[in-house]
Structures are given as C-alpha cells and as structure tokens.
C-alpha cells in the first residue's frame, strides 16, 4: 500500500510480481506521471516541453499490460489539489481492468473522494476503506 508515487509502486509490484504480492492499496496514485511530467519536475520549468506527455500507465496499457490472475486492486483519489488531475487516468485504468475481465467491487475499486486533497491528512481520513477492502475476502464474506 502506498500513496502518490508509492501508489504507483504498489500497483506495479502487484502487477509484475503476483507471486509475492496479491493485492495493493493505491492511494492518490500519481497516474499522470509521464516523461514530460518528470522533465518539468526535474527542471522546475512548467513550460518545459519536447518529452512525451502520455502517462506511463496509458503507454503500458497500450503496450499490452495484463492483469495477473487473482490479484486485487484498490485505487482512490481526491478532487482537490494535485489529485484533481487523477480522474482521467483512473477512468482509463478502470476501462482496462474491466476489459481484462475483473469485476468492479470484488476485484478492484476506484473511488474518488470529494473535497480530499493530495496529503497525509486526507489519506488518513479514508484509510479504513482500502484496509477493509484489502483484508476482506474477495467475495466480501469477511472470513480473512
């Protein structure tokens, strides 16, 4: 489980190492990360250009990324601050997960939190939701 870049790491660890990790909590995952975003961040210049602006997650999906059998994903994001940029990439991730045959609510959750920002206080306020999802059984019976 991780937030922001830690959410990205959690996602990629589960997706690429399902033999070790079977589920992840991705809180305010920075799915907007791209070559262009990294270049702007590194240079401190918001107008820096020339690099590909396509988020890595979108490129990975377009290049055939697949979901391993039996994994579960929790994704969330707020609607304020940096998190306000996360809606569109999460829509693409949702569509990809559905195309991979996952069931929303059982295999994955993508939940926006109205008014939540990209910070520890916001993440703390909603921590019970991903923990409940991740530590409940996939069918919701609660026998874990």
PDB file of C-alpha atoms in Angstrom:
ATOM      1  CA  UNK A   1       0.000   0.000   0.000  1.00  0.00           C
ATOM      2  CA  UNK A   2       1.280   3.441  -0.835  1.00  0.00           C
ATOM      3  CA  UNK A   3       0.269   6.980  -1.663  1.00  0.00           C
ATOM      4  CA  UNK A   4       1.186   9.112  -4.671  1.00  0.00           C
ATOM      5  CA  UNK A   5       4.375   7.609  -6.168  1.00  0.00           C
ATOM      6  CA  UNK A   6       4.065   4.873  -3.526  1.00  0.00           C
ATOM      7  CA  UNK A   7       0.675   4.043  -5.029  1.00  0.00           C
ATOM      8  CA  UNK A   8       2.340   3.626  -8.408  1.00  0.00           C
ATOM      9  CA  UNK A   9       4.951   1.362  -6.867  1.00  0.00           C
ATOM     10  CA  UNK A  10       2.276  -0.725  -5.161  1.00  0.00           C
ATOM     11  CA  UNK A  11       0.382  -1.100  -8.438  1.00  0.00           C
ATOM     12  CA  UNK A  12       3.446  -2.168 -10.423  1.00  0.00           C
ATOM     13  CA  UNK A  13       4.661  -4.550  -7.705  1.00  0.00           C
ATOM     14  CA  UNK A  14       1.354  -6.425  -7.647  1.00  0.00           C
ATOM     15  CA  UNK A  15       1.009  -6.378 -11.428  1.00  0.00           C
ATOM     16  CA  UNK A  16       4.559  -7.561 -12.115  1.00  0.00           C
ATOM     17  CA  UNK A  17       5.167  -9.780  -9.070  1.00  0.00           C
ATOM     18  CA  UNK A  18       1.874 -11.533  -8.263  1.00  0.00           C
ATOM     19  CA  UNK A  19       3.839 -14.464  -6.873  1.00  0.00           C
ATOM     20  CA  UNK A  20       4.851 -12.175  -3.987  1.00  0.00           C
ATOM     21  CA  UNK A  21       2.008  -9.612  -3.780  1.00  0.00           C
ATOM     22  CA  UNK A  22      -1.658 -10.447  -4.241  1.00  0.00           C
ATOM     23  CA  UNK A  23      -3.305  -7.096  -3.591  1.00  0.00           C
ATOM     24  CA  UNK A  24      -2.462  -3.421  -3.312  1.00  0.00           C
ATOM     25  CA  UNK A  25      -3.827  -0.197  -1.943  1.00  0.00           C
ATOM     26  CA  UNK A  26      -3.020   2.665  -4.295  1.00  0.00           C
ATOM     27  CA  UNK A  27      -3.904   5.940  -2.608  1.00  0.00           C
ATOM     28  CA  UNK A  28      -3.837   9.074  -4.777  1.00  0.00           C
ATOM     29  CA  UNK A  29      -1.688   7.195  -7.285  1.00  0.00           C
ATOM     30  CA  UNK A  30       0.231   9.575  -9.495  1.00  0.00           C
ATOM     31  CA  UNK A  31      -1.013   8.030 -12.745  1.00  0.00           C
ATOM     32  CA  UNK A  32      -0.277  11.305 -14.551  1.00  0.00           C
ATOM     33  CA  UNK A  33       3.453  10.512 -14.390  1.00  0.00           C
ATOM     34  CA  UNK A  34       4.962  10.791 -17.868  1.00  0.00           C
ATOM     35  CA  UNK A  35       8.275  11.672 -19.491  1.00  0.00           C
ATOM     36  CA  UNK A  36       7.059  15.261 -19.842  1.00  0.00           C
ATOM     37  CA  UNK A  37       5.867  15.466 -16.230  1.00  0.00           C
ATOM     38  CA  UNK A  38       9.218  14.160 -14.980  1.00  0.00           C
ATOM     39  CA  UNK A  39      11.096  16.629 -17.213  1.00  0.00           C
ATOM     40  CA  UNK A  40       9.036  19.558 -15.919  1.00  0.00           C
ATOM     41  CA  UNK A  41       9.522  18.428 -12.320  1.00  0.00           C
ATOM     42  CA  UNK A  42      13.271  17.925 -12.721  1.00  0.00           C
ATOM     43  CA  UNK A  43      13.800  21.273 -14.435  1.00  0.00           C
ATOM     44  CA  UNK A  44      11.376  23.259 -12.288  1.00  0.00           C
ATOM     45  CA  UNK A  45      10.064  24.734 -15.545  1.00  0.00           C
ATOM     46  CA  UNK A  46       6.321  24.174 -16.025  1.00  0.00           C
ATOM     47  CA  UNK A  47       6.710  25.089 -19.696  1.00  0.00           C
ATOM     48  CA  UNK A  48       9.486  22.553 -20.411  1.00  0.00           C
ATOM     49  CA  UNK A  49       8.471  20.616 -23.483  1.00  0.00           C
ATOM     50  CA  UNK A  50       9.603  18.093 -26.005  1.00  0.00           C
ATOM     51  CA  UNK A  51       9.035  14.951 -23.953  1.00  0.00           C
ATOM     52  CA  UNK A  52       6.093  12.567 -24.348  1.00  0.00           C
ATOM     53  CA  UNK A  53       3.113  13.726 -22.272  1.00  0.00           C
ATOM     54  CA  UNK A  54       1.375  10.328 -22.355  1.00  0.00           C
ATOM     55  CA  UNK A  55       1.186   8.915 -18.820  1.00  0.00           C
ATOM     56  CA  UNK A  56       3.278   5.780 -18.350  1.00  0.00           C
ATOM     57  CA  UNK A  57       0.216   3.824 -17.234  1.00  0.00           C
ATOM     58  CA  UNK A  58      -1.525   4.627 -20.526  1.00  0.00           C
ATOM     59  CA  UNK A  59       1.568   3.634 -22.507  1.00  0.00           C
ATOM     60  CA  UNK A  60       1.804   0.379 -20.545  1.00  0.00           C
ATOM     61  CA  UNK A  61      -1.852  -0.421 -21.212  1.00  0.00           C
ATOM     62  CA  UNK A  62      -1.450   0.379 -24.906  1.00  0.00           C
ATOM     63  CA  UNK A  63       1.620  -1.901 -24.994  1.00  0.00           C
ATOM     64  CA  UNK A  64      -0.383  -4.868 -23.725  1.00  0.00           C
ATOM     65  CA  UNK A  65      -0.033  -4.783 -19.935  1.00  0.00           C
ATOM     66  CA  UNK A  66      -2.115  -7.586 -18.441  1.00  0.00           C
ATOM     67  CA  UNK A  67      -3.569  -8.234 -15.022  1.00  0.00           C
ATOM     68  CA  UNK A  68      -2.295 -11.396 -13.317  1.00  0.00           C
ATOM     69  CA  UNK A  69      -4.866 -13.926 -12.141  1.00  0.00           C
ATOM     70  CA  UNK A  70      -6.240 -13.474  -8.658  1.00  0.00           C
ATOM     71  CA  UNK A  71      -4.887 -10.022  -7.772  1.00  0.00           C
ATOM     72  CA  UNK A  72      -6.981  -7.248  -6.223  1.00  0.00           C
ATOM     73  CA  UNK A  73      -6.562  -3.501  -6.574  1.00  0.00           C
ATOM     74  CA  UNK A  74      -7.748  -0.526  -4.530  1.00  0.00           C
ATOM     75  CA  UNK A  75      -7.401   2.902  -6.132  1.00  0.00           C
ATOM     76  CA  UNK A  76      -8.601   6.223  -4.805  1.00  0.00           C
ATOM     77  CA  UNK A  77      -8.005   9.906  -5.311  1.00  0.00           C
ATOM     78  CA  UNK A  78      -9.345  13.227  -4.129  1.00  0.00           C
ATOM     79  CA  UNK A  79     -10.912  16.026  -6.114  1.00  0.00           C
ATOM     80  CA  UNK A  80      -8.722  18.892  -4.859  1.00  0.00           C
ATOM     81  CA  UNK A  81      -5.122  19.972  -5.467  1.00  0.00           C
ATOM     82  CA  UNK A  82      -2.871  17.567  -7.355  1.00  0.00           C
ATOM     83  CA  UNK A  83      -5.455  14.799  -7.002  1.00  0.00           C
ATOM     84  CA  UNK A  84      -7.831  16.782  -9.231  1.00  0.00           C
ATOM     85  CA  UNK A  85      -5.605  15.701 -12.166  1.00  0.00           C
ATOM     86  CA  UNK A  86      -6.142  11.996 -11.444  1.00  0.00           C
ATOM     87  CA  UNK A  87      -9.692  11.442 -12.674  1.00  0.00           C
ATOM     88  CA  UNK A  88      -8.933  10.822 -16.375  1.00  0.00           C
ATOM     89  CA  UNK A  89      -6.120   8.291 -15.925  1.00  0.00           C
ATOM     90  CA  UNK A  90      -8.224   6.401 -13.368  1.00  0.00           C
ATOM     91  CA  UNK A  91     -11.029   6.178 -15.947  1.00  0.00           C
ATOM     92  CA  UNK A  92      -8.559   4.575 -18.358  1.00  0.00           C
ATOM     93  CA  UNK A  93      -7.356   2.167 -15.666  1.00  0.00           C
ATOM     94  CA  UNK A  94     -10.971   1.253 -14.855  1.00  0.00           C
ATOM     95  CA  UNK A  95     -11.745   0.512 -18.502  1.00  0.00           C
ATOM     96  CA  UNK A  96      -8.573  -1.573 -18.813  1.00  0.00           C
ATOM     97  CA  UNK A  97      -9.388  -3.594 -15.683  1.00  0.00           C
ATOM     98  CA  UNK A  98     -12.904  -4.267 -16.947  1.00  0.00           C
ATOM     99  CA  UNK A  99     -11.523  -5.325 -20.346  1.00  0.00           C
ATOM    100  CA  UNK A 100      -9.178  -7.692 -18.512  1.00  0.00           C
ATOM    101  CA  UNK A 101     -12.237  -9.386 -17.012  1.00  0.00           C
ATOM    102  CA  UNK A 102     -12.021  -8.007 -13.479  1.00  0.00           C
ATOM    103  CA  UNK A 103     -15.170  -7.287 -11.534  1.00  0.00           C
ATOM    104  CA  UNK A 104     -15.574  -3.826 -10.040  1.00  0.00           C
ATOM    105  CA  UNK A 105     -16.215  -4.027  -6.314  1.00  0.00           C
ATOM    106  CA  UNK A 106     -14.818  -7.559  -5.962  1.00  0.00           C
ATOM    107  CA  UNK A 107     -11.505  -7.462  -7.830  1.00  0.00           C
ATOM    108  CA  UNK A 108     -10.931  -3.719  -7.824  1.00  0.00           C
ATOM    109  CA  UNK A 109     -12.258  -0.430  -6.518  1.00  0.00           C
ATOM    110  CA  UNK A 110     -11.622   3.031  -7.917  1.00  0.00           C
ATOM    111  CA  UNK A 111     -13.082   5.621  -5.585  1.00  0.00           C
ATOM    112  CA  UNK A 112     -12.939   9.414  -5.765  1.00  0.00           C
ATOM    113  CA  UNK A 113     -13.211  11.344  -2.507  1.00  0.00           C
ATOM    114  CA  UNK A 114     -14.966  14.679  -2.902  1.00  0.00           C
ATOM    115  CA  UNK A 115     -13.001  17.522  -1.319  1.00  0.00           C
ATOM    116  CA  UNK A 116      -9.959  15.379  -0.491  1.00  0.00           C
ATOM    117  CA  UNK A 117      -6.507  16.717  -1.300  1.00  0.00           C
ATOM    118  CA  UNK A 118      -3.107  15.182  -2.011  1.00  0.00           C
ATOM    119  CA  UNK A 119      -1.780  14.989   1.539  1.00  0.00           C
ATOM    120  CA  UNK A 120      -1.383  12.725   4.539  1.00  0.00           C
ATOM    121  CA  UNK A 121      -4.345  14.209   6.404  1.00  0.00           C
ATOM    122  CA  UNK A 122      -6.690  13.356   3.521  1.00  0.00           C
ATOM    123  CA  UNK A 123      -5.210   9.868   3.172  1.00  0.00           C
ATOM    124  CA  UNK A 124      -5.583   9.226   6.907  1.00  0.00           C
ATOM    125  CA  UNK A 125      -9.280  10.210   6.773  1.00  0.00           C
ATOM    126  CA  UNK A 126     -10.061   7.451   4.267  1.00  0.00           C
ATOM    127  CA  UNK A 127      -7.625   4.717   5.289  1.00  0.00           C
ATOM    128  CA  UNK A 128     -10.329   2.437   6.673  1.00  0.00           C
ATOM    129  CA  UNK A 129     -11.883   1.978   3.207  1.00  0.00           C
ATOM    130  CA  UNK A 130      -8.880   0.417   1.451  1.00  0.00           C
ATOM    131  CA  UNK A 131      -7.932  -1.619   4.514  1.00  0.00           C
ATOM    132  CA  UNK A 132     -11.444  -3.029   4.745  1.00  0.00           C
ATOM    133  CA  UNK A 133     -11.417  -3.905   1.035  1.00  0.00           C
ATOM    134  CA  UNK A 134      -7.919  -5.399   1.084  1.00  0.00           C
ATOM    135  CA  UNK A 135      -8.373  -7.504   4.196  1.00  0.00           C
ATOM    136  CA  UNK A 136     -11.859  -8.706   3.400  1.00  0.00           C
ATOM    137  CA  UNK A 137     -12.233 -11.800   1.244  1.00  0.00           C
ATOM    138  CA  UNK A 138     -12.796 -11.111  -2.490  1.00  0.00           C
ATOM    139  CA  UNK A 139     -16.435 -12.129  -2.203  1.00  0.00           C
ATOM    140  CA  UNK A 140     -16.944  -9.843   0.778  1.00  0.00           C
ATOM    141  CA  UNK A 141     -17.627 -12.601   3.286  1.00  0.00           C
ATOM    142  CA  UNK A 142     -15.055 -11.235   5.728  1.00  0.00           C
ATOM    143  CA  UNK A 143     -13.513 -14.589   6.603  1.00  0.00           C
ATOM    144  CA  UNK A 144      -9.868 -13.447   6.365  1.00  0.00           C
TER     145      UNK A 144
END
